Amino acid sequence: MTFLLTMAAAATAVGIEMLEALAIVLAVGMERGFRDALAGALAAVAAVVLLCLAVGPALLGGADLDVLRVIVGSLLLLFGLEWLRKGILRMAGLRPRSSSYDEFVEERSALGAAASSGAGADWAARLVAFKGVFLEGLEVGLIVLALGGAPGHLAPALLGTAVALVVVGAIGLLLHQPLRRLPETQMKLGVGVALTAFGTFFTAEGLGVEWPLSDLALLYLAGLFAASAGLAIRLLTRPVRVAEAT
Amino acid sequence: MRSLLASLRRLILGETWTIPLGVGAALMLAVAIRALLPHGTWQTAGGFCLAVFVLAALAGSLRRAPRRRS
């Protein structure tokens, strides 16, 4: 059960972040050429992988098991609550809905307005692709490190990442039309619920808690956070009465 | 470079300080309650205490959100 839940959470979180990175690379590629877009993106992927290999074992390797659970849980809580907060505000209509397609269009028009450096390497385009992929990739790296950092969770987290890679790669090959059809806001809210549930579960275990029903606690925690998110959306959607000025 | 650093800070700590502060407060409260409660009680009920603190942190981060006006 935990294996499947970890895999699903990793696949969805990584998939969404990679979709955003893909939108930026596609925009740079279509506007300024795919050679420069891919050069920037590959440099960013290499930087993220090196950073994770350097920081990951140092961060998670030497710690005591309970301390490790608290570190991993706190990281997941930071990410999960942020995704949950944004998801609630988006669903309540208080912030624009998340859309990789819109990001793609915005990035493309911004790049189209900027002048190209002419012949040779287009460093501006490479930098835009690098920055976009590096930031999204770093978030992917941190989420996978946090989800896979708990004992026995590395395999499902990596498997979920691989699934996301294949799916987003396929979407990239089919270009941008499928981006429009994905319910990204709802998916991000779901990831927020899952990461917050995992974060609470691991942190509590690190503090010596024994959850009733063991790993199934992840399900009732996810239910609790999903219900709370639904309630928050309803409360925030309800209009506030403004006293009429006399 | 400055915008990259700002993006990195936003990526790790989020858009507002309320969530990192809320998570920190939830952890400190959980540790304090663990010290006060008998070991067996904490083992069975501690997780639910932490879940409530996490929900409070979420509610705190949403308190300053703009509301629709009628």
GROMACS .gro file of C-alpha atoms in nm:
model
  316
    1MET     CA    1   0.000   0.000   0.000
    2THR     CA    2   0.274   0.248   0.103
    3PHE     CA    3   0.473   0.145  -0.205
    4LEU     CA    4   0.184   0.237  -0.436
    5LEU     CA    5   0.101   0.559  -0.252
    6THR     CA    6   0.466   0.675  -0.256
    7MET     CA    7   0.493   0.589  -0.625
    8ALA     CA    8   0.170   0.770  -0.711
    9ALA     CA    9   0.268   1.080  -0.511
   10ALA     CA   10   0.615   1.092  -0.670
   11ALA     CA   11   0.479   1.034  -1.022
   12THR     CA   12   0.215   1.308  -0.993
   13ALA     CA   13   0.442   1.566  -0.827
   14VAL     CA   14   0.730   1.502  -1.065
   15GLY     CA   15   0.497   1.488  -1.366
   16ILE     CA   16   0.346   1.828  -1.289
   17GLU     CA   17   0.685   1.995  -1.231
   18MET     CA   18   0.820   1.839  -1.551
   19LEU     CA   19   0.518   1.963  -1.747
   20GLU     CA   20   0.602   2.317  -1.637
   21ALA     CA   21   0.967   2.269  -1.738
   22LEU     CA   22   0.854   2.119  -2.069
   23ALA     CA   23   0.632   2.422  -2.137
   24ILE     CA   24   0.936   2.651  -2.098
   25VAL     CA   25   1.163   2.434  -2.316
   26LEU     CA   26   0.896   2.407  -2.587
   27ALA     CA   27   0.843   2.784  -2.581
   28VAL     CA   28   1.217   2.857  -2.607
   29GLY     CA   29   1.259   2.589  -2.875
   30MET     CA   30   0.972   2.706  -3.094
   31GLU     CA   31   1.064   3.073  -3.066
   32ARG     CA   32   1.446   3.061  -3.071
   33GLY     CA   33   1.544   2.713  -3.190
   34PHE     CA   34   1.549   2.371  -3.027
   35ARG     CA   35   1.932   2.345  -3.027
   36ASP     CA   36   1.968   2.628  -2.774
   37ALA     CA   37   1.660   2.520  -2.576
   38LEU     CA   38   1.792   2.166  -2.537
   39ALA     CA   39   2.145   2.290  -2.454
   40GLY     CA   40   2.006   2.503  -2.168
   41ALA     CA   41   1.772   2.226  -2.050
   42LEU     CA   42   2.042   1.955  -2.053
   43ALA     CA   43   2.284   2.179  -1.863
   44ALA     CA   44   2.010   2.238  -1.601
   45VAL     CA   45   1.934   1.863  -1.572
   46ALA     CA   46   2.308   1.792  -1.523
   47ALA     CA   47   2.330   2.066  -1.256
   48VAL     CA   48   2.026   1.932  -1.067
   49VAL     CA   49   2.151   1.570  -1.078
   50LEU     CA   50   2.497   1.674  -0.953
   51LEU     CA   51   2.343   1.887  -0.678
   52CYS     CA   52   2.115   1.601  -0.562
   53LEU     CA   53   2.405   1.353  -0.567
   54ALA     CA   54   2.618   1.594  -0.363
   55VAL     CA   55   2.356   1.715  -0.115
   56GLY     CA   56   2.125   1.410  -0.087
   57PRO     CA   57   2.357   1.158   0.083
   58ALA     CA   58   2.508   1.431   0.304
   59LEU     CA   59   2.162   1.550   0.409
   60LEU     CA   60   2.000   1.212   0.461
   61GLY     CA   61   2.281   0.957   0.489
   62GLY     CA   62   2.434   1.001   0.832
   63ALA     CA   63   2.122   1.081   1.033
   64ASP     CA   64   1.960   0.861   1.296
   65LEU     CA   65   1.642   0.688   1.166
   66ASP     CA   66   1.400   0.895   1.376
   67VAL     CA   67   1.583   1.221   1.303
   68LEU     CA   68   1.575   1.129   0.934
   69ARG     CA   69   1.197   1.078   0.950
   70VAL     CA   70   1.150   1.418   1.113
   71ILE     CA   71   1.375   1.590   0.850
   72VAL     CA   72   1.198   1.415   0.560
   73GLY     CA   73   0.855   1.477   0.713
   74SER     CA   74   0.924   1.847   0.772
   75LEU     CA   75   1.045   1.892   0.413
   76LEU     CA   76   0.732   1.719   0.283
   77LEU     CA   77   0.515   1.936   0.507
   78LEU     CA   78   0.681   2.253   0.370
   79PHE     CA   79   0.616   2.146   0.011
   80GLY     CA   80   0.277   1.988   0.074
   81LEU     CA   81   0.130   2.283   0.265
   82GLU     CA   82   0.253   2.529   0.002
   83TRP     CA   83   0.091   2.324  -0.279
   84LEU     CA   84  -0.223   2.286  -0.070
   85ARG     CA   85  -0.243   2.661   0.004
   86LYS     CA   86  -0.199   2.754  -0.362
   87GLY     CA   87  -0.446   2.483  -0.471
   88ILE     CA   88  -0.712   2.608  -0.227
   89LEU     CA   89  -0.667   2.970  -0.342
   90ARG     CA   90  -0.687   2.862  -0.708
   91MET     CA   91  -0.997   2.649  -0.655
   92ALA     CA   92  -1.161   2.935  -0.463
   93GLY     CA   93  -1.094   3.165  -0.759
   94LEU     CA   94  -0.860   3.390  -0.560
   95ARG     CA   95  -0.563   3.321  -0.786
   96PRO     CA   96  -0.536   3.225  -1.152
   97ARG     CA   97  -0.573   2.855  -1.233
   98SER     CA   98  -0.249   2.668  -1.297
   99SER     CA   99  -0.183   2.608  -1.666
  100SER     CA  100   0.140   2.495  -1.829
  101TYR     CA  101  -0.018   2.587  -2.162
  102ASP     CA  102  -0.063   2.949  -2.051
  103GLU     CA  103   0.298   2.952  -1.926
  104PHE     CA  104   0.404   2.823  -2.267
  105VAL     CA  105   0.215   3.102  -2.447
  106GLU     CA  106   0.347   3.373  -2.210
  107GLU     CA  107   0.706   3.251  -2.233
  108ARG     CA  108   0.682   3.233  -2.611
  109SER     CA  109   0.550   3.585  -2.651
  110ALA     CA  110   0.813   3.722  -2.408
  111LEU     CA  111   1.091   3.551  -2.602
  112GLY     CA  112   0.946   3.667  -2.933
  113ALA     CA  113   0.961   4.028  -2.810
  114ALA     CA  114   1.327   3.999  -2.700
  115ALA     CA  115   1.592   4.042  -2.969
  116SER     CA  116   1.801   3.741  -3.067
  117SER     CA  117   2.179   3.765  -3.032
  118GLY     CA  118   2.218   3.684  -3.404
  119ALA     CA  119   2.456   3.420  -3.540
  120GLY     CA  120   2.613   3.157  -3.310
  121ALA     CA  121   2.483   3.040  -2.974
  122ASP     CA  122   2.171   3.218  -2.845
  123TRP     CA  123   2.279   3.261  -2.481
  124ALA     CA  124   1.960   3.444  -2.378
  125ALA     CA  125   1.749   3.150  -2.496
  126ARG     CA  126   1.984   2.900  -2.328
  127LEU     CA  127   1.966   3.095  -2.002
  128VAL     CA  128   1.584   3.105  -2.006
  129ALA     CA  129   1.569   2.728  -2.068
  130PHE     CA  130   1.836   2.665  -1.802
  131LYS     CA  131   1.666   2.875  -1.535
  132GLY     CA  132   1.321   2.725  -1.598
  133VAL     CA  133   1.440   2.364  -1.601
  134PHE     CA  134   1.682   2.417  -1.309
  135LEU     CA  135   1.417   2.558  -1.076
  136GLU     CA  136   1.151   2.301  -1.168
  137GLY     CA  137   1.415   2.024  -1.160
  138LEU     CA  138   1.536   2.130  -0.817
  139GLU     CA  139   1.182   2.101  -0.684
  140VAL     CA  140   1.157   1.755  -0.842
  141GLY     CA  141   1.490   1.660  -0.683
  142LEU     CA  142   1.384   1.782  -0.337
  143ILE     CA  143   1.046   1.604  -0.352
  144VAL     CA  144   1.203   1.277  -0.470
  145LEU     CA  145   1.478   1.304  -0.204
  146ALA     CA  146   1.219   1.370   0.065
  147LEU     CA  147   0.977   1.096  -0.048
  148GLY     CA  148   1.257   0.845  -0.114
  149GLY     CA  149   1.456   0.944   0.194
  150ALA     CA  150   1.235   0.749   0.435
  151PRO     CA  151   1.349   0.388   0.484
  152GLY     CA  152   1.220   0.157   0.206
  153HIS     CA  153   1.071   0.439   0.002
  154LEU     CA  154   1.353   0.505  -0.245
  155ALA     CA  155   1.243   0.237  -0.496
  156PRO     CA  156   0.878   0.353  -0.529
  157ALA     CA  157   0.985   0.720  -0.542
  158LEU     CA  158   1.231   0.647  -0.825
  159LEU     CA  159   0.977   0.426  -1.003
  160GLY     CA  160   0.718   0.704  -0.982
  161THR     CA  161   0.975   0.948  -1.122
  162ALA     CA  162   1.046   0.711  -1.412
  163VAL     CA  163   0.673   0.680  -1.489
  164ALA     CA  164   0.642   1.060  -1.487
  165LEU     CA  165   0.944   1.090  -1.719
  166VAL     CA  166   0.787   0.853  -1.972
  167VAL     CA  167   0.442   1.017  -1.958
  168VAL     CA  168   0.569   1.375  -1.982
  169GLY     CA  169   0.814   1.271  -2.255
  170ALA     CA  170   0.521   1.129  -2.454
  171ILE     CA  171   0.324   1.452  -2.401
  172GLY     CA  172   0.630   1.648  -2.521
  173LEU     CA  173   0.641   1.440  -2.838
  174LEU     CA  174   0.274   1.509  -2.902
  175LEU     CA  175   0.347   1.879  -2.839
  176HIS     CA  176   0.129   2.124  -2.655
  177GLN     CA  177  -0.231   2.025  -2.728
  178PRO     CA  178  -0.260   1.777  -2.436
  179LEU     CA  179  -0.134   2.048  -2.196
  180ARG     CA  180  -0.467   2.226  -2.239
  181ARG     CA  181  -0.673   1.926  -2.135
  182LEU     CA  182  -0.499   1.841  -1.806
  183PRO     CA  183  -0.684   1.947  -1.488
  184GLU     CA  184  -0.358   2.087  -1.346
  185THR     CA  185  -0.512   2.284  -1.061
  186GLN     CA  186  -0.694   1.978  -0.924
  187MET     CA  187  -0.383   1.761  -0.975
  188LYS     CA  188  -0.169   2.009  -0.780
  189LEU     CA  189  -0.423   2.020  -0.499
  190GLY     CA  190  -0.415   1.638  -0.491
  191VAL     CA  191  -0.035   1.639  -0.471
  192GLY     CA  192  -0.054   1.893  -0.188
  193VAL     CA  193  -0.291   1.660   0.003
  194ALA     CA  194  -0.063   1.358  -0.058
  195LEU     CA  195   0.262   1.535   0.039
  196THR     CA  196   0.103   1.682   0.354
  197ALA     CA  197  -0.028   1.337   0.454
  198PHE     CA  198   0.317   1.180   0.399
  199GLY     CA  199   0.483   1.468   0.586
  200THR     CA  200   0.253   1.433   0.890
  201PHE     CA  201   0.292   1.053   0.886
  202PHE     CA  202   0.675   1.053   0.877
  203THR     CA  203   0.720   1.343   1.122
  204ALA     CA  204   0.492   1.177   1.377
  205GLU     CA  205   0.670   0.841   1.334
  206GLY     CA  206   1.002   1.019   1.388
  207LEU     CA  207   0.861   1.158   1.714
  208GLY     CA  208   0.769   0.809   1.836
  209VAL     CA  209   0.404   0.784   1.729
  210GLU     CA  210   0.255   0.448   1.634
  211TRP     CA  211  -0.031   0.519   1.392
  212PRO     CA  212  -0.353   0.320   1.438
  213LEU     CA  213  -0.389   0.082   1.135
  214SER     CA  214  -0.017   0.134   1.055
  215ASP     CA  215   0.045   0.242   0.692
  216LEU     CA  216  -0.330   0.279   0.626
  217ALA     CA  217  -0.301   0.597   0.835
  218LEU     CA  218  -0.179   0.761   0.514
  219LEU     CA  219  -0.526   0.712   0.367
  220TYR     CA  220  -0.722   0.862   0.658
  221LEU     CA  221  -0.471   1.147   0.687
  222ALA     CA  222  -0.514   1.219   0.314
  223GLY     CA  223  -0.893   1.208   0.366
  224LEU     CA  224  -0.867   1.453   0.657
  225PHE     CA  225  -0.653   1.700   0.459
  226ALA     CA  226  -0.870   1.666   0.148
  227ALA     CA  227  -1.186   1.734   0.351
  228SER     CA  228  -1.021   2.033   0.520
  229ALA     CA  229  -0.913   2.169   0.180
  230GLY     CA  230  -1.271   2.131   0.053
  231LEU     CA  231  -1.403   2.317   0.357
  232ALA     CA  232  -1.143   2.595   0.315
  233ILE     CA  233  -1.240   2.633  -0.053
  234ARG     CA  234  -1.608   2.665   0.043
  235LEU     CA  235  -1.533   2.922   0.312
  236LEU     CA  236  -1.306   3.128   0.085
  237THR     CA  237  -1.554   3.113  -0.203
  238ARG     CA  238  -1.831   3.255   0.018
  239PRO     CA  239  -1.842   3.631  -0.045
  240VAL     CA  240  -1.768   3.875   0.237
  241ARG     CA  241  -2.035   4.138   0.282
  242VAL     CA  242  -1.896   4.486   0.257
  243ALA     CA  243  -2.080   4.751   0.456
  244GLU     CA  244  -2.219   5.009   0.220
  245ALA     CA  245  -2.061   5.350   0.262
  246THR     CA  246  -2.315   5.612   0.355
  247MET     CA  247   2.141   3.613  -1.012
  248ARG     CA  248   1.927   3.799  -0.758
  249SER     CA  249   1.606   3.676  -0.920
  250LEU     CA  250   1.744   3.320  -0.925
  251LEU     CA  251   1.817   3.340  -0.550
  252ALA     CA  252   1.470   3.483  -0.485
  253SER     CA  253   1.320   3.197  -0.688
  254LEU     CA  254   1.524   2.943  -0.490
  255ARG     CA  255   1.406   3.091  -0.159
  256ARG     CA  256   1.045   3.081  -0.283
  257LEU     CA  257   1.094   2.723  -0.399
  258ILE     CA  258   1.216   2.592  -0.064
  259LEU     CA  259   1.030   2.813   0.185
  260GLY     CA  260   0.727   2.898  -0.029
  261GLU     CA  261   0.568   3.231  -0.113
  262THR     CA  262   0.489   3.333   0.243
  263TRP     CA  263   0.671   3.298   0.574
  264THR     CA  264   0.353   3.169   0.738
  265ILE     CA  265   0.405   2.808   0.623
  266PRO     CA  266   0.768   2.764   0.738
  267LEU     CA  267   0.678   2.940   1.065
  268GLY     CA  268   0.363   2.727   1.102
  269VAL     CA  269   0.553   2.401   1.037
  270GLY     CA  270   0.820   2.507   1.289
  271ALA     CA  271   0.557   2.594   1.549
  272ALA     CA  272   0.372   2.265   1.486
  273LEU     CA  273   0.694   2.069   1.542
  274MET     CA  274   0.783   2.258   1.859
  275LEU     CA  275   0.433   2.213   2.000
  276ALA     CA  276   0.441   1.841   1.917
  277VAL     CA  277   0.778   1.800   2.093
  278ALA     CA  278   0.650   1.994   2.397
  279ILE     CA  279   0.332   1.783   2.420
  280ARG     CA  280   0.534   1.463   2.381
  281ALA     CA  281   0.737   1.568   2.684
  282LEU     CA  282   0.421   1.638   2.888
  283LEU     CA  283   0.205   1.336   2.798
  284PRO     CA  284   0.262   0.982   2.928
  285HIS     CA  285   0.455   0.775   2.671
  286GLY     CA  286   0.163   0.544   2.580
  287THR     CA  287  -0.080   0.833   2.531
  288TRP     CA  288   0.162   1.014   2.303
  289GLN     CA  289   0.224   0.694   2.102
  290THR     CA  290  -0.146   0.655   2.020
  291ALA     CA  291  -0.270   1.017   2.013
  292GLY     CA  292   0.042   1.214   1.918
  293GLY     CA  293  -0.009   1.175   1.543
  294PHE     CA  294  -0.355   1.330   1.564
  295CYS     CA  295  -0.217   1.620   1.769
  296LEU     CA  296   0.042   1.683   1.497
  297ALA     CA  297  -0.226   1.660   1.225
  298VAL     CA  298  -0.431   1.926   1.408
  299PHE     CA  299  -0.123   2.153   1.436
  300VAL     CA  300  -0.055   2.106   1.063
  301LEU     CA  301  -0.415   2.202   0.984
  302ALA     CA  302  -0.376   2.509   1.207
  303ALA     CA  303  -0.062   2.605   1.012
  304LEU     CA  304  -0.258   2.572   0.687
  305ALA     CA  305  -0.546   2.780   0.825
  306GLY     CA  306  -0.297   3.045   0.939
  307SER     CA  307  -0.145   3.065   0.592
  308LEU     CA  308  -0.493   3.114   0.441
  309ARG     CA  309  -0.605   3.380   0.689
  310ARG     CA  310  -0.438   3.660   0.499
  311ALA     CA  311  -0.574   3.546   0.164
  312PRO     CA  312  -0.795   3.802  -0.014
  313ARG     CA  313  -1.170   3.728   0.001
  314ARG     CA  314  -1.443   3.784  -0.254
  315ARG     CA  315  -1.656   4.087  -0.180
  316SER     CA  316  -2.027   4.123  -0.244
   0.00000   0.00000   0.00000
